[in-house]
Short mmCIF file of N, CA and C in Angstrom, two decimals:
data_model
loop_
_atom_site.label_atom_id
_atom_site.label_comp_id
_atom_site.label_asym_id
_atom_site.label_seq_id
_atom_site.Cartn_x
_atom_site.Cartn_y
_atom_site.Cartn_z
N MET A 2 24.46 -25.54 46.68
CA MET A 2 24.96 -24.27 47.14
C MET A 2 25.50 -23.50 45.94
N GLY A 3 25.11 -22.27 45.79
CA GLY A 3 25.55 -21.44 44.67
C GLY A 3 26.63 -20.47 45.10
N LEU A 4 27.35 -20.00 44.14
CA LEU A 4 28.41 -19.03 44.38
C LEU A 4 28.07 -17.78 43.59
N LEU A 5 28.02 -16.65 44.25
CA LEU A 5 27.72 -15.39 43.60
C LEU A 5 28.98 -14.57 43.55
N THR A 6 29.34 -14.12 42.37
CA THR A 6 30.52 -13.28 42.20
C THR A 6 30.07 -11.94 41.67
N VAL A 7 30.49 -10.90 42.30
CA VAL A 7 30.17 -9.55 41.86
C VAL A 7 31.47 -8.91 41.39
N VAL A 8 31.45 -8.42 40.18
CA VAL A 8 32.64 -7.81 39.61
C VAL A 8 32.32 -6.37 39.27
N GLY A 9 33.15 -5.48 39.75
CA GLY A 9 33.00 -4.07 39.39
C GLY A 9 33.95 -3.76 38.26
N LEU A 10 33.43 -3.18 37.19
CA LEU A 10 34.28 -2.84 36.06
C LEU A 10 34.55 -1.35 36.08
N THR A 11 35.81 -1.01 35.98
CA THR A 11 36.18 0.39 35.92
C THR A 11 37.10 0.58 34.73
N THR A 12 37.11 1.77 34.23
CA THR A 12 38.01 2.08 33.14
C THR A 12 38.87 3.26 33.53
N ALA A 13 40.11 3.20 33.13
CA ALA A 13 41.01 4.31 33.40
C ALA A 13 40.74 5.42 32.38
N ALA A 14 41.16 6.60 32.71
CA ALA A 14 41.01 7.71 31.78
C ALA A 14 41.81 7.42 30.52
N PRO A 15 41.24 7.72 29.35
CA PRO A 15 41.96 7.41 28.11
C PRO A 15 43.21 8.26 27.96
N ALA A 16 44.23 7.65 27.37
CA ALA A 16 45.46 8.38 27.09
C ALA A 16 45.21 9.37 25.95
N ALA A 17 46.08 10.34 25.83
CA ALA A 17 45.89 11.39 24.83
C ALA A 17 45.91 10.86 23.40
N ASP A 18 46.57 9.73 23.16
CA ASP A 18 46.69 9.23 21.79
C ASP A 18 45.75 8.07 21.50
N THR A 19 44.64 7.94 22.22
CA THR A 19 43.68 6.87 21.97
C THR A 19 42.50 7.39 21.18
N ALA A 20 41.77 6.47 20.57
CA ALA A 20 40.59 6.82 19.80
C ALA A 20 39.40 6.06 20.35
N THR A 21 38.24 6.64 20.26
CA THR A 21 37.01 5.98 20.66
C THR A 21 36.42 5.30 19.43
N LEU A 22 36.16 4.00 19.55
CA LEU A 22 35.55 3.24 18.46
C LEU A 22 34.06 3.11 18.74
N LYS A 23 33.25 3.39 17.74
CA LYS A 23 31.81 3.36 17.93
C LYS A 23 31.14 2.88 16.65
N TRP A 24 30.16 1.97 16.77
CA TRP A 24 29.39 1.51 15.63
C TRP A 24 28.55 2.65 15.09
N LYS A 25 28.37 2.67 13.78
CA LYS A 25 27.47 3.64 13.14
C LYS A 25 26.44 2.84 12.35
N PHE A 26 25.39 2.41 13.03
CA PHE A 26 24.35 1.62 12.40
C PHE A 26 23.37 2.51 11.65
N GLU A 27 22.79 1.95 10.59
CA GLU A 27 21.68 2.59 9.89
C GLU A 27 20.52 1.62 9.93
N LYS A 28 19.35 2.12 10.34
CA LYS A 28 18.17 1.27 10.45
C LYS A 28 17.91 0.54 9.13
N ASP A 29 17.67 -0.75 9.23
CA ASP A 29 17.34 -1.64 8.10
C ASP A 29 18.46 -1.82 7.07
N LYS A 30 19.67 -1.36 7.37
CA LYS A 30 20.81 -1.56 6.46
C LYS A 30 21.70 -2.67 7.03
N PRO A 31 21.67 -3.86 6.44
CA PRO A 31 22.41 -4.99 7.01
C PRO A 31 23.92 -4.86 6.81
N PHE A 32 24.65 -5.52 7.71
CA PHE A 32 26.08 -5.71 7.51
C PHE A 32 26.33 -7.21 7.70
N TYR A 33 27.50 -7.67 7.27
CA TYR A 33 27.72 -9.11 7.16
C TYR A 33 28.95 -9.55 7.94
N GLN A 34 28.90 -10.81 8.40
CA GLN A 34 29.99 -11.40 9.18
C GLN A 34 30.29 -12.78 8.61
N GLU A 35 31.58 -13.09 8.50
CA GLU A 35 32.04 -14.43 8.15
C GLU A 35 32.79 -14.97 9.36
N MET A 36 32.40 -16.16 9.81
CA MET A 36 33.03 -16.77 10.98
C MET A 36 33.49 -18.17 10.60
N SER A 37 34.78 -18.45 10.81
CA SER A 37 35.34 -19.77 10.49
C SER A 37 35.77 -20.48 11.76
N SER A 38 35.66 -21.79 11.72
CA SER A 38 36.02 -22.63 12.85
C SER A 38 36.74 -23.87 12.34
N GLU A 39 37.77 -24.29 13.05
CA GLU A 39 38.47 -25.53 12.71
C GLU A 39 38.59 -26.36 13.98
N THR A 40 38.14 -27.61 13.90
CA THR A 40 38.17 -28.52 15.04
C THR A 40 39.02 -29.74 14.67
N THR A 41 39.96 -30.08 15.53
CA THR A 41 40.79 -31.26 15.32
C THR A 41 40.55 -32.23 16.46
N GLN A 42 40.23 -33.48 16.12
CA GLN A 42 40.02 -34.53 17.12
C GLN A 42 41.04 -35.64 16.87
N ASN A 43 41.68 -36.07 17.94
CA ASN A 43 42.56 -37.24 17.88
C ASN A 43 41.90 -38.32 18.73
N MET A 44 41.57 -39.45 18.08
CA MET A 44 40.83 -40.52 18.76
C MET A 44 41.52 -41.85 18.54
N LYS A 45 41.21 -42.77 19.42
CA LYS A 45 41.64 -44.15 19.25
C LYS A 45 40.38 -44.98 19.11
N VAL A 46 40.20 -45.61 17.93
CA VAL A 46 39.02 -46.40 17.65
C VAL A 46 39.47 -47.82 17.30
N ALA A 47 38.99 -48.78 18.07
CA ALA A 47 39.33 -50.19 17.87
C ALA A 47 40.84 -50.39 17.74
N GLY A 48 41.59 -49.66 18.59
CA GLY A 48 43.05 -49.80 18.60
C GLY A 48 43.78 -48.99 17.55
N SER A 49 43.07 -48.28 16.68
CA SER A 49 43.71 -47.47 15.64
C SER A 49 43.61 -45.99 16.00
N ASP A 50 44.69 -45.25 15.75
CA ASP A 50 44.67 -43.80 15.95
C ASP A 50 43.99 -43.14 14.76
N ILE A 51 43.00 -42.30 15.05
CA ILE A 51 42.24 -41.62 14.01
C ILE A 51 42.34 -40.12 14.28
N LYS A 52 42.67 -39.36 13.24
CA LYS A 52 42.67 -37.90 13.34
C LYS A 52 41.54 -37.38 12.46
N ASN A 53 40.68 -36.57 13.04
CA ASN A 53 39.54 -36.00 12.33
C ASN A 53 39.66 -34.48 12.38
N VAL A 54 39.65 -33.83 11.21
CA VAL A 54 39.72 -32.37 11.14
C VAL A 54 38.47 -31.88 10.43
N GLN A 55 37.77 -30.94 11.06
CA GLN A 55 36.57 -30.36 10.48
C GLN A 55 36.76 -28.85 10.37
N LYS A 56 36.47 -28.32 9.20
CA LYS A 56 36.51 -26.88 8.99
C LYS A 56 35.12 -26.43 8.60
N GLN A 57 34.65 -25.37 9.24
CA GLN A 57 33.32 -24.82 8.95
C GLN A 57 33.41 -23.31 8.80
N THR A 58 32.61 -22.78 7.91
CA THR A 58 32.50 -21.33 7.75
C THR A 58 31.02 -20.98 7.75
N PHE A 59 30.68 -19.97 8.53
CA PHE A 59 29.31 -19.49 8.64
C PHE A 59 29.25 -18.05 8.15
N TYR A 60 28.17 -17.73 7.45
CA TYR A 60 27.96 -16.37 6.95
C TYR A 60 26.67 -15.83 7.57
N PHE A 61 26.78 -14.71 8.26
CA PHE A 61 25.65 -14.10 8.96
C PHE A 61 25.35 -12.72 8.39
N SER A 62 24.09 -12.33 8.46
CA SER A 62 23.73 -10.93 8.24
C SER A 62 23.20 -10.39 9.56
N TRP A 63 23.49 -9.14 9.81
CA TRP A 63 23.01 -8.44 11.00
C TRP A 63 22.29 -7.20 10.50
N THR A 64 21.04 -7.01 10.94
CA THR A 64 20.25 -5.87 10.50
C THR A 64 19.80 -5.06 11.71
N PRO A 65 20.19 -3.78 11.79
CA PRO A 65 19.69 -2.92 12.87
C PRO A 65 18.18 -2.71 12.70
N VAL A 66 17.43 -3.04 13.74
CA VAL A 66 15.97 -2.98 13.67
C VAL A 66 15.43 -1.70 14.29
N GLU A 67 15.88 -1.41 15.50
CA GLU A 67 15.41 -0.20 16.18
C GLU A 67 16.41 0.24 17.23
N GLN A 68 16.35 1.50 17.58
CA GLN A 68 17.24 2.08 18.58
C GLN A 68 16.39 2.60 19.73
N ASP A 69 16.80 2.29 20.98
CA ASP A 69 16.02 2.75 22.13
C ASP A 69 16.42 4.17 22.52
N LYS A 70 15.78 4.68 23.55
CA LYS A 70 16.01 6.07 23.97
C LYS A 70 17.42 6.31 24.49
N ASP A 71 18.12 5.22 24.90
CA ASP A 71 19.49 5.35 25.40
C ASP A 71 20.54 5.16 24.30
N GLY A 72 20.08 4.94 23.07
CA GLY A 72 21.01 4.78 21.96
C GLY A 72 21.43 3.34 21.69
N ASN A 73 20.85 2.38 22.42
CA ASN A 73 21.16 0.96 22.21
C ASN A 73 20.35 0.43 21.03
N TRP A 74 20.98 -0.42 20.22
CA TRP A 74 20.32 -0.97 19.04
C TRP A 74 19.85 -2.40 19.27
N VAL A 75 18.71 -2.74 18.68
CA VAL A 75 18.24 -4.12 18.59
C VAL A 75 18.65 -4.59 17.19
N LEU A 76 19.37 -5.73 17.13
CA LEU A 76 19.85 -6.27 15.85
C LEU A 76 19.18 -7.60 15.57
N LYS A 77 18.88 -7.84 14.29
CA LYS A 77 18.35 -9.14 13.87
C LYS A 77 19.49 -9.89 13.19
N GLN A 78 19.78 -11.11 13.68
CA GLN A 78 20.84 -11.94 13.12
C GLN A 78 20.22 -13.05 12.29
N ARG A 79 20.78 -13.28 11.09
CA ARG A 79 20.31 -14.37 10.24
C ARG A 79 21.53 -15.16 9.75
N LEU A 80 21.41 -16.47 9.81
CA LEU A 80 22.42 -17.34 9.22
C LEU A 80 22.10 -17.42 7.73
N LYS A 81 23.00 -16.89 6.91
CA LYS A 81 22.76 -16.85 5.47
C LYS A 81 23.24 -18.12 4.77
N ALA A 82 24.37 -18.66 5.25
CA ALA A 82 24.93 -19.86 4.61
C ALA A 82 25.97 -20.47 5.53
N SER A 83 26.27 -21.74 5.27
CA SER A 83 27.37 -22.41 5.97
C SER A 83 28.00 -23.39 5.00
N ARG A 84 29.25 -23.67 5.22
CA ARG A 84 29.94 -24.68 4.41
C ARG A 84 30.99 -25.35 5.23
#
């Protein structure tokens, strides 16, 4: 048995002191993202407490490929590096 949830999203009128944020993409001009993650695991192995900490950083490029008639962009994502 499945459960279907329908959510209606509404927005209130903007206050006088708000700003509209909007991306300004240029076709074939990439922009870059750095994403870091830290994972901590606490385990018990053969009766001993073990703490494992992993830190990872990913570097992505995003390239605007094309824009449709409604102004939506198709972006190409590439993983450039990780450490």
